[in-house]
PDB file of C-alpha atoms in Angstrom:
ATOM      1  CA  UNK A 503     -18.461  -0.974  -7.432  1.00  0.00           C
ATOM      2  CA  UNK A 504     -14.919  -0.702  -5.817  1.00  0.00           C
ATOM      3  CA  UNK A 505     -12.346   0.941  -7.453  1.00  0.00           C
ATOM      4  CA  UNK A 506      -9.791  -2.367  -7.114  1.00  0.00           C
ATOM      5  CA  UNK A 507     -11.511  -5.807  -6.298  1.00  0.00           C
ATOM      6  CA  UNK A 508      -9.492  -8.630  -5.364  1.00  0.00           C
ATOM      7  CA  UNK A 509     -11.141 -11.569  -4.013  1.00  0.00           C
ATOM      8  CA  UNK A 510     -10.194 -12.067  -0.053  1.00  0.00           C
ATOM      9  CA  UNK A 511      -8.934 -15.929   0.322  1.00  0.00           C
ATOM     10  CA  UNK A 512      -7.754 -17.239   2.087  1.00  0.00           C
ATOM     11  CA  UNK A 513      -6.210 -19.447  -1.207  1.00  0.00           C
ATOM     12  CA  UNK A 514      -4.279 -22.628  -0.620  1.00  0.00           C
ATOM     13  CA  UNK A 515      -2.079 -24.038  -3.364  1.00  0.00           C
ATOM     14  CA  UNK A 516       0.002 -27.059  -2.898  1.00  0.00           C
ATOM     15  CA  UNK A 517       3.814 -26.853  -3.209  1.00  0.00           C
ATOM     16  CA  UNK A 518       5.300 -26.559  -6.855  1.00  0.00           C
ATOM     17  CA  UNK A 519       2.028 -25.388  -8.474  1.00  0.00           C
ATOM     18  CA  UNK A 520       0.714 -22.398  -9.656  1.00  0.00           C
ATOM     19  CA  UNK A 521      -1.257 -19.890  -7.872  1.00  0.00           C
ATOM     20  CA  UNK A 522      -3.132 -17.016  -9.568  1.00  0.00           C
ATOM     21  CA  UNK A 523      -4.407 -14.278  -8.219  1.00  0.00           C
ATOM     22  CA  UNK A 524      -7.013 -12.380  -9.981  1.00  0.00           C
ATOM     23  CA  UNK A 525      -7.655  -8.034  -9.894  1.00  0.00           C
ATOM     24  CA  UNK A 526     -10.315  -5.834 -11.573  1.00  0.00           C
ATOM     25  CA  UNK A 527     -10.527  -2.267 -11.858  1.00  0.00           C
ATOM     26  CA  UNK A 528     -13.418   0.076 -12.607  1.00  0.00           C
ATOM     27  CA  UNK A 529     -11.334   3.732 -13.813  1.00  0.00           C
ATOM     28  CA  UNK A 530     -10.633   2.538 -17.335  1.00  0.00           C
ATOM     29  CA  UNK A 531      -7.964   4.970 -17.817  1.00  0.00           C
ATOM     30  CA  UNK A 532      -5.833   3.302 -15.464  1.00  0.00           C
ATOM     31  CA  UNK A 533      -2.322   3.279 -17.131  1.00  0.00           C
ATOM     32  CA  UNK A 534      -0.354   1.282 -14.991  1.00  0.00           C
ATOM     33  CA  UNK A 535      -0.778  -1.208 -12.389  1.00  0.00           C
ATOM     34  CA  UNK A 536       0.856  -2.954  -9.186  1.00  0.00           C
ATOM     35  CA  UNK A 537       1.168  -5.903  -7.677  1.00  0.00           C
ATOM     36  CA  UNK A 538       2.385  -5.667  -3.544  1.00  0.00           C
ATOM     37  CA  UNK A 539       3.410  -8.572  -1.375  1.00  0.00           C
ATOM     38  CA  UNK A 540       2.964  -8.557   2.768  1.00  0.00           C
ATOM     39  CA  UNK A 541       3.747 -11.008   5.032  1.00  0.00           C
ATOM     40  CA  UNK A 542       1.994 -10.986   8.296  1.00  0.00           C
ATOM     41  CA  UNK A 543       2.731  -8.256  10.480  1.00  0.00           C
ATOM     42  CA  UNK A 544       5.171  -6.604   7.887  1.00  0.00           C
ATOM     43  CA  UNK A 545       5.079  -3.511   5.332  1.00  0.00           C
ATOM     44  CA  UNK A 546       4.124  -4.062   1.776  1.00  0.00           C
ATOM     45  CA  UNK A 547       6.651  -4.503  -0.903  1.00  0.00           C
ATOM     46  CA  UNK A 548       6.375  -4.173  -4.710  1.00  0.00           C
ATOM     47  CA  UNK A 549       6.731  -7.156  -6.349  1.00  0.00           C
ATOM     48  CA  UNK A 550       5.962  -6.484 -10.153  1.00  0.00           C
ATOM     49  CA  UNK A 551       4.647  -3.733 -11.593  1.00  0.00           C
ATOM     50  CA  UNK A 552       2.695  -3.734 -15.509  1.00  0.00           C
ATOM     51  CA  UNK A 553       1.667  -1.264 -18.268  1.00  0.00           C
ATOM     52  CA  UNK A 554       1.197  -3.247 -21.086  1.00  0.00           C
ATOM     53  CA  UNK A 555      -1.598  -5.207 -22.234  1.00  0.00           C
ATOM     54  CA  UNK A 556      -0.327  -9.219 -21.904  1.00  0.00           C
ATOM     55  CA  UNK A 557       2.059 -10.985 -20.314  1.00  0.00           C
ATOM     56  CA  UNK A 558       5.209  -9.645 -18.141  1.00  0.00           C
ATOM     57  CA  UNK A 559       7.827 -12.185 -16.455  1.00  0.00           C
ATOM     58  CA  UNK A 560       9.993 -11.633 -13.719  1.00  0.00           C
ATOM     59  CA  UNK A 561      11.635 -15.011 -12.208  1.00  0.00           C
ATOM     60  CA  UNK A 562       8.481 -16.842 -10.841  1.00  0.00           C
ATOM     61  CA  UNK A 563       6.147 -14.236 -11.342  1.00  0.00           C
ATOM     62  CA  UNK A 564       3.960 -13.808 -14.126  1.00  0.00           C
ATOM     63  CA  UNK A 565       2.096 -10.794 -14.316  1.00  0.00           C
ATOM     64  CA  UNK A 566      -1.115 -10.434 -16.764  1.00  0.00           C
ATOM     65  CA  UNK A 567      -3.092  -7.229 -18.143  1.00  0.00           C
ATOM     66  CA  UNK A 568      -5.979  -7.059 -19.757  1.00  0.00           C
ATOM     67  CA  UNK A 569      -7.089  -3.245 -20.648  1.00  0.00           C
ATOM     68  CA  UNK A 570     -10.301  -4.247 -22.262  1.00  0.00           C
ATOM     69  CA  UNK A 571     -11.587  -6.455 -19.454  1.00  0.00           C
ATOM     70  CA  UNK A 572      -9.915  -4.183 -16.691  1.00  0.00           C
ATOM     71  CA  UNK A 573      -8.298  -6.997 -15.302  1.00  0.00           C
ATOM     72  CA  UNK A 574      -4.913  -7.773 -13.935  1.00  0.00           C
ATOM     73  CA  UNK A 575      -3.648 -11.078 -12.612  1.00  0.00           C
ATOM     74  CA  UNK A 576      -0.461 -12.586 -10.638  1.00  0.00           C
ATOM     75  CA  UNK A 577       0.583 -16.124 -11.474  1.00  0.00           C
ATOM     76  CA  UNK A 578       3.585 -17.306  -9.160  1.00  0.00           C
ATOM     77  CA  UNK A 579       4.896 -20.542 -10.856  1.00  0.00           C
ATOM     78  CA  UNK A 580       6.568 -23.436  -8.470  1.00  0.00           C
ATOM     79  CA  UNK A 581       4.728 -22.036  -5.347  1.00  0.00           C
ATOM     80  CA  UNK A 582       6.931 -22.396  -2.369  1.00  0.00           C
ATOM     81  CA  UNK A 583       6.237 -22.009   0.958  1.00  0.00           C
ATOM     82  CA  UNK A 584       7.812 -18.381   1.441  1.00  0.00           C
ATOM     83  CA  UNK A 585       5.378 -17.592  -1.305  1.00  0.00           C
ATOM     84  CA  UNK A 586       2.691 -17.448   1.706  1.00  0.00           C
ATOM     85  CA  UNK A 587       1.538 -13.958   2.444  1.00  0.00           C
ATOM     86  CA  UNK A 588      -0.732 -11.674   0.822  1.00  0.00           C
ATOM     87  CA  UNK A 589      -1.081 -10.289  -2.283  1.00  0.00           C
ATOM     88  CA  UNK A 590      -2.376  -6.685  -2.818  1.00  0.00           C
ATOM     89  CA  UNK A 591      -3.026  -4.855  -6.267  1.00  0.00           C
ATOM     90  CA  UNK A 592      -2.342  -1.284  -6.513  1.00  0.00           C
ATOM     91  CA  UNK A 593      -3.917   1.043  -9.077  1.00  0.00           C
ATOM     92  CA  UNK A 594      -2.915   4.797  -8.971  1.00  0.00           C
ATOM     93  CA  UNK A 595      -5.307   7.541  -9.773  1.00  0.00           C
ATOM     94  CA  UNK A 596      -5.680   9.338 -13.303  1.00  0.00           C
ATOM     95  CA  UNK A 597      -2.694  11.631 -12.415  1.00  0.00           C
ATOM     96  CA  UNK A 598      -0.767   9.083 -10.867  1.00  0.00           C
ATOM     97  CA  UNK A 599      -1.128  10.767  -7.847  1.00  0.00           C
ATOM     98  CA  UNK A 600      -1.754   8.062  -5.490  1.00  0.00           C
ATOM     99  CA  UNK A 601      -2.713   4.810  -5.609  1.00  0.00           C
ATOM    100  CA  UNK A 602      -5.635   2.945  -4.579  1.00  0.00           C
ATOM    101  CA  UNK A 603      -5.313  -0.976  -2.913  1.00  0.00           C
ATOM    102  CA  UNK A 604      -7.263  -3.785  -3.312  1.00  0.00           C
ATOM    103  CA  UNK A 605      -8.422  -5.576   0.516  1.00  0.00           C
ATOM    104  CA  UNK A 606      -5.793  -8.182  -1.038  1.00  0.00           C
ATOM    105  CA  UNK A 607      -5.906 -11.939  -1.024  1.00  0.00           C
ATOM    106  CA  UNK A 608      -4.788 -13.903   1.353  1.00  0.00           C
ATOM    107  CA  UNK A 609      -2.116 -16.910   0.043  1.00  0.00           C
ATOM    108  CA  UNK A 610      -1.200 -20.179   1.603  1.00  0.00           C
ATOM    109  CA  UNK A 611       1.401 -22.187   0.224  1.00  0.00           C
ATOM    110  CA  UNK A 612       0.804 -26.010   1.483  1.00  0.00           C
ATOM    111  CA  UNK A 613       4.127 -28.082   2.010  1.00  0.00           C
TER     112      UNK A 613
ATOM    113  CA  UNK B 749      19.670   1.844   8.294  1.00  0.00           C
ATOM    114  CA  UNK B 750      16.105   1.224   7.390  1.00  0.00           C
ATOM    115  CA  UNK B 751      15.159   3.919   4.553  1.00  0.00           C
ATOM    116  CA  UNK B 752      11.897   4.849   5.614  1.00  0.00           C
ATOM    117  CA  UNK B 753      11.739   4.877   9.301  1.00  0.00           C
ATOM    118  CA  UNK B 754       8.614   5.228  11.506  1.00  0.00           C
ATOM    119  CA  UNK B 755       8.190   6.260  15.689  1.00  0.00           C
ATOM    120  CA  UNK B 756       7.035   4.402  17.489  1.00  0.00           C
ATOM    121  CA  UNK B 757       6.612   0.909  16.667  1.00  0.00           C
ATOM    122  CA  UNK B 758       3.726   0.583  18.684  1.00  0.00           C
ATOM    123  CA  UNK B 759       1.620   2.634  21.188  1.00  0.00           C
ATOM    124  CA  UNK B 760      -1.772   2.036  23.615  1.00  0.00           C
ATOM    125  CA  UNK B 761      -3.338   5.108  24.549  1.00  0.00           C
ATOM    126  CA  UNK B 762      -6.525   6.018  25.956  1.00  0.00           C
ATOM    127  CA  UNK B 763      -9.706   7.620  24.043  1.00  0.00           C
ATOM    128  CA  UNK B 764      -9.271  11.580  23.812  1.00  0.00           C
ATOM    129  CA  UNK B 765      -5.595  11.912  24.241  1.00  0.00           C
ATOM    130  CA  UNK B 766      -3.404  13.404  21.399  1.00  0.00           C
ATOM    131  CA  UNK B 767      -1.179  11.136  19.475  1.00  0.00           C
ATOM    132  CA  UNK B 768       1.610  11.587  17.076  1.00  0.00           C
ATOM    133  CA  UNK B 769       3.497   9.348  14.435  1.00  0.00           C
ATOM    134  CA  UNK B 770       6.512  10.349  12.914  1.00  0.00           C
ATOM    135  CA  UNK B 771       7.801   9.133   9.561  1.00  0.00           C
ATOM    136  CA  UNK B 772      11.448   9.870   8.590  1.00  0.00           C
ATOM    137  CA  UNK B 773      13.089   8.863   5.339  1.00  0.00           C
ATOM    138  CA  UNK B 774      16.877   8.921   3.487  1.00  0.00           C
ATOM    139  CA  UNK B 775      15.592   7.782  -0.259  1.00  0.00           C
ATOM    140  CA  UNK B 776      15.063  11.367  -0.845  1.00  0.00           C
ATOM    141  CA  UNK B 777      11.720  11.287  -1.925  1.00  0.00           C
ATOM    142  CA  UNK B 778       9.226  13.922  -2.494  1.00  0.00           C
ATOM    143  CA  UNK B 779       6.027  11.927  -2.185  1.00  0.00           C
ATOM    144  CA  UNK B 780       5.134  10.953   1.499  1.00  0.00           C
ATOM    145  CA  UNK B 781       1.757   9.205   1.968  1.00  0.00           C
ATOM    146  CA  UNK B 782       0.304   8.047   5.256  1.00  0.00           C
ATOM    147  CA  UNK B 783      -2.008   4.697   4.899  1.00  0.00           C
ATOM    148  CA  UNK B 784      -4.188   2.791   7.746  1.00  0.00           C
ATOM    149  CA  UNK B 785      -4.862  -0.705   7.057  1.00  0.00           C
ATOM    150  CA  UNK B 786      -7.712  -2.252   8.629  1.00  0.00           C
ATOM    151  CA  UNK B 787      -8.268  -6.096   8.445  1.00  0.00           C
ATOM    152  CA  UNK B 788     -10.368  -6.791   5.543  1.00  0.00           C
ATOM    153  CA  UNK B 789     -10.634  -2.734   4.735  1.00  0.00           C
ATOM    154  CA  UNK B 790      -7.089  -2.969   2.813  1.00  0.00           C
ATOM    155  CA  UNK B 791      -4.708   0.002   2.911  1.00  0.00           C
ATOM    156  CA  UNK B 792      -6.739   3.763   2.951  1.00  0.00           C
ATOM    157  CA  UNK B 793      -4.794   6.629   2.239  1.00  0.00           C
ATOM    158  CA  UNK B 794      -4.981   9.255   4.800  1.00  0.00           C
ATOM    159  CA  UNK B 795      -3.501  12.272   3.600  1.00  0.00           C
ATOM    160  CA  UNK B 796      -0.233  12.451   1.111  1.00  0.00           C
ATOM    161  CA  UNK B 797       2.553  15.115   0.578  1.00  0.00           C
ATOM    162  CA  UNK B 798       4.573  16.024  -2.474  1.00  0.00           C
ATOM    163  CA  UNK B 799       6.732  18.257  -0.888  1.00  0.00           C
ATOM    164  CA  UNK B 800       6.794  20.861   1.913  1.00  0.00           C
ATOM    165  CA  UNK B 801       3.936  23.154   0.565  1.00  0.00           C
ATOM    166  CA  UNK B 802       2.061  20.543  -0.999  1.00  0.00           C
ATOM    167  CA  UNK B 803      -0.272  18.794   1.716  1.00  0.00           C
ATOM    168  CA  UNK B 804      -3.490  17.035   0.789  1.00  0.00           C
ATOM    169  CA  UNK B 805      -6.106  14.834   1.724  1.00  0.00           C
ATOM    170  CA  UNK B 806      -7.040  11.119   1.429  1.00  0.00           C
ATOM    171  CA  UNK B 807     -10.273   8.985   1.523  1.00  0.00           C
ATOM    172  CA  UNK B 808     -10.525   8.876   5.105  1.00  0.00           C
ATOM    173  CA  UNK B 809      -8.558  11.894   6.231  1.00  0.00           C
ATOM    174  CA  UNK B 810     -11.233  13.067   9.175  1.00  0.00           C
ATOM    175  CA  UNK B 811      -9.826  12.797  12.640  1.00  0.00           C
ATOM    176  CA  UNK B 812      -6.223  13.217  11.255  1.00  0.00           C
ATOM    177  CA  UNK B 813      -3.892  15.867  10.606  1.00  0.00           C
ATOM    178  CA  UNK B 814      -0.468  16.172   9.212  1.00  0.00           C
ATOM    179  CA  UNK B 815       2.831  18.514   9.264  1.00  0.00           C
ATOM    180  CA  UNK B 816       5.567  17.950   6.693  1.00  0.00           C
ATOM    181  CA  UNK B 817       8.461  19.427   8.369  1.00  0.00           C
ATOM    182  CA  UNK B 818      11.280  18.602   5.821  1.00  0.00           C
ATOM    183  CA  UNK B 819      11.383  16.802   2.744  1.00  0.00           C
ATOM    184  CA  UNK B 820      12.570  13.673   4.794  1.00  0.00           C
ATOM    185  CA  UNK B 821       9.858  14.246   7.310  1.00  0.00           C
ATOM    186  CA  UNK B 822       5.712  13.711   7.585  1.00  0.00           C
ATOM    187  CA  UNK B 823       4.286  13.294  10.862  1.00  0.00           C
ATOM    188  CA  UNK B 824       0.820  12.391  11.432  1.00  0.00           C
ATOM    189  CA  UNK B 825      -1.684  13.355  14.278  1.00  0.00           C
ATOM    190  CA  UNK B 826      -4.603  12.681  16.077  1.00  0.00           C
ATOM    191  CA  UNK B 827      -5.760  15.362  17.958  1.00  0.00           C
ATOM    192  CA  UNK B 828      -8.347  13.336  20.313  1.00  0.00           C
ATOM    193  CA  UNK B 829      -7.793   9.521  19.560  1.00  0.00           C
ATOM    194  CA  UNK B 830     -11.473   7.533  19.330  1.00  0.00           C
ATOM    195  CA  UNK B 831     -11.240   3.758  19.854  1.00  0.00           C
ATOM    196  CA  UNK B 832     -12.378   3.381  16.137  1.00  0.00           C
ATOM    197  CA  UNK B 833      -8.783   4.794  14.818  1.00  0.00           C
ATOM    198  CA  UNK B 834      -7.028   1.674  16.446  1.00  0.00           C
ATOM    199  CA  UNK B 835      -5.522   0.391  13.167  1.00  0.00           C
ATOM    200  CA  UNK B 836      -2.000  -0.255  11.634  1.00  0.00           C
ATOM    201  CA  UNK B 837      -0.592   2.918  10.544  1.00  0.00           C
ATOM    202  CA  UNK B 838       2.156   3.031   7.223  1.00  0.00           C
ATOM    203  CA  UNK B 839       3.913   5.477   6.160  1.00  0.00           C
ATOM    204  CA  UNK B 840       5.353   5.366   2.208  1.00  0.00           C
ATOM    205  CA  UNK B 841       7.513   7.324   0.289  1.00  0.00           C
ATOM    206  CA  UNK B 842       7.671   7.511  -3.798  1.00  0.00           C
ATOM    207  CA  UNK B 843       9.862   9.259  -6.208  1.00  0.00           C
ATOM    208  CA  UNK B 844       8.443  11.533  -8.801  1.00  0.00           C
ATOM    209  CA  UNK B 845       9.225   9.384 -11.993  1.00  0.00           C
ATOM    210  CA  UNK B 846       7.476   8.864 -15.163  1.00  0.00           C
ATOM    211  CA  UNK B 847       3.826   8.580 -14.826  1.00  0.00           C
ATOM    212  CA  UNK B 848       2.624   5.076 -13.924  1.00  0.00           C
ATOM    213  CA  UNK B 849       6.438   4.151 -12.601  1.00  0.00           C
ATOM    214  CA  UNK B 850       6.185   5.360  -9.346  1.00  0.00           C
ATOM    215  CA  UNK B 851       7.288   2.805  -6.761  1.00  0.00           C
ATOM    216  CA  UNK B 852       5.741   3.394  -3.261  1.00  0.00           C
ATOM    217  CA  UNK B 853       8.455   2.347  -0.367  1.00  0.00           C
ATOM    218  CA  UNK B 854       6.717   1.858   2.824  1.00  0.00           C
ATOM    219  CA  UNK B 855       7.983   2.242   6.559  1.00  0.00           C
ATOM    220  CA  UNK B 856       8.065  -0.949   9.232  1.00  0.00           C
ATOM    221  CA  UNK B 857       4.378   0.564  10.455  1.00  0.00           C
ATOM    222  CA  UNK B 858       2.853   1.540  13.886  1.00  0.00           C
ATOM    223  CA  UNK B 859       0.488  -0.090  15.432  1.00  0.00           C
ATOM    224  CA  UNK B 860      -1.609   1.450  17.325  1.00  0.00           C
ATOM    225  CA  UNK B 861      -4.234   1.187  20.067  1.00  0.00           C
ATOM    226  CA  UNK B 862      -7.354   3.152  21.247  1.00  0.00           C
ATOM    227  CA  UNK B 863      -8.239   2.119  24.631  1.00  0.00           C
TER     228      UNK B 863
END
């Protein structure tokens, strides 16, 4: 099993919906987690970043942990079109040393 | 100015020659990584630096090397480029925070090509 999964996409979600993006982990020790934005042909950027089992808003962004399951989910309400890139979670190692990606998912928002 | 800087933007060179990236950064960081993302593959860490003593290897650290001249500096080589190390290369910088709160800040990238 991979460390982070994420599934690939490409996902297209009309305009003004929501589009979740799902993330397991196998190290169930993991203590923190990350999720990264990239839009073609540029660098990553963090985009919201969780430690506590539930919910955590920012803006659009809804980020969701779930220790138990090792699971970790993005939900970006009112999807707009700049919204289109992809997605990558981010788990860091035991001594948060480094962390490991997912392949990411790819996002299309359709006009 | 960009904070985390990276030379050259791009590059095409021919199998067996020796290559060199060079990551600069003004956040004044400690933690410099170097990544190669690979469509489909995701980001893989290559090797990663917490300061100037303190070098050490990532998952897929074979056919690379690294110097860490200065705290605001981590260059990465390849000593004989192979046609399978064409890839986009990142270089990322963190601060040593809490545990779980460090942010990773990456460069622009390089991408380079293996001919």
């Amino acid at each position: 099993q991979k460390e982070v999964e994420q599934n690939s996409g490409p996902l297209s979600v009309p305009e003004g919906a929501i589009a979740s993006l799902n993330c397991t982990y196998s190290d169930r020790v993991s203590q923190s987690f990350f999720w990264y934005r990239q839009y073609s042909g540029k660098s990553p950027e963090l985009i919201m970043s969780i430690y506590s089992n539930g919910d955590k808003e920012d803006g659009r962004f809804t980020a969701q942990l779930n220790k138990a399951s090792q699971y970790v989910s993005l939900l970006i309400r009112d999807s707009q079109p700049s919204d289109s890139a992809t997605y990558l979670c981010a788990v860091p190692n035991f001594g948060n040393e480094k962390l490991t990606f997912g392949t990411g998912t790819r996002l299309t928002i359709i006009p | 100015d960009a904070d985390v800087t990276q030379t050259p933007r791009n590059r095409i060179t021919k199998t067996g020659k020796r290559i060199m990236l060079e990551c600069s950064q003004t956040k004044g960081h400690d933690r410099m990584y170097w990544y190669r993302q690979d469509p489909g593959l995701g980001l893989r860490l290559i090797y990663y630096s917490f300061d100037v003593k303190d070098i050490n290897k990532g998952e897929i650290s074979d056919g690379y090397s690294v110097s860490r001249q200065a705290q605001a500096k981590f260059s990465l080589s390849l000593e004989s480029a192979i046609p399978n190390q064409t890839a986009l290369y990142f270089c990322a910088t963190s601060d040593q925070g809490l545990a779980g709160t460090d942010t990773q800040y990456f460069g622009p990238g390089t991408r380079l090509t293996v001919l």
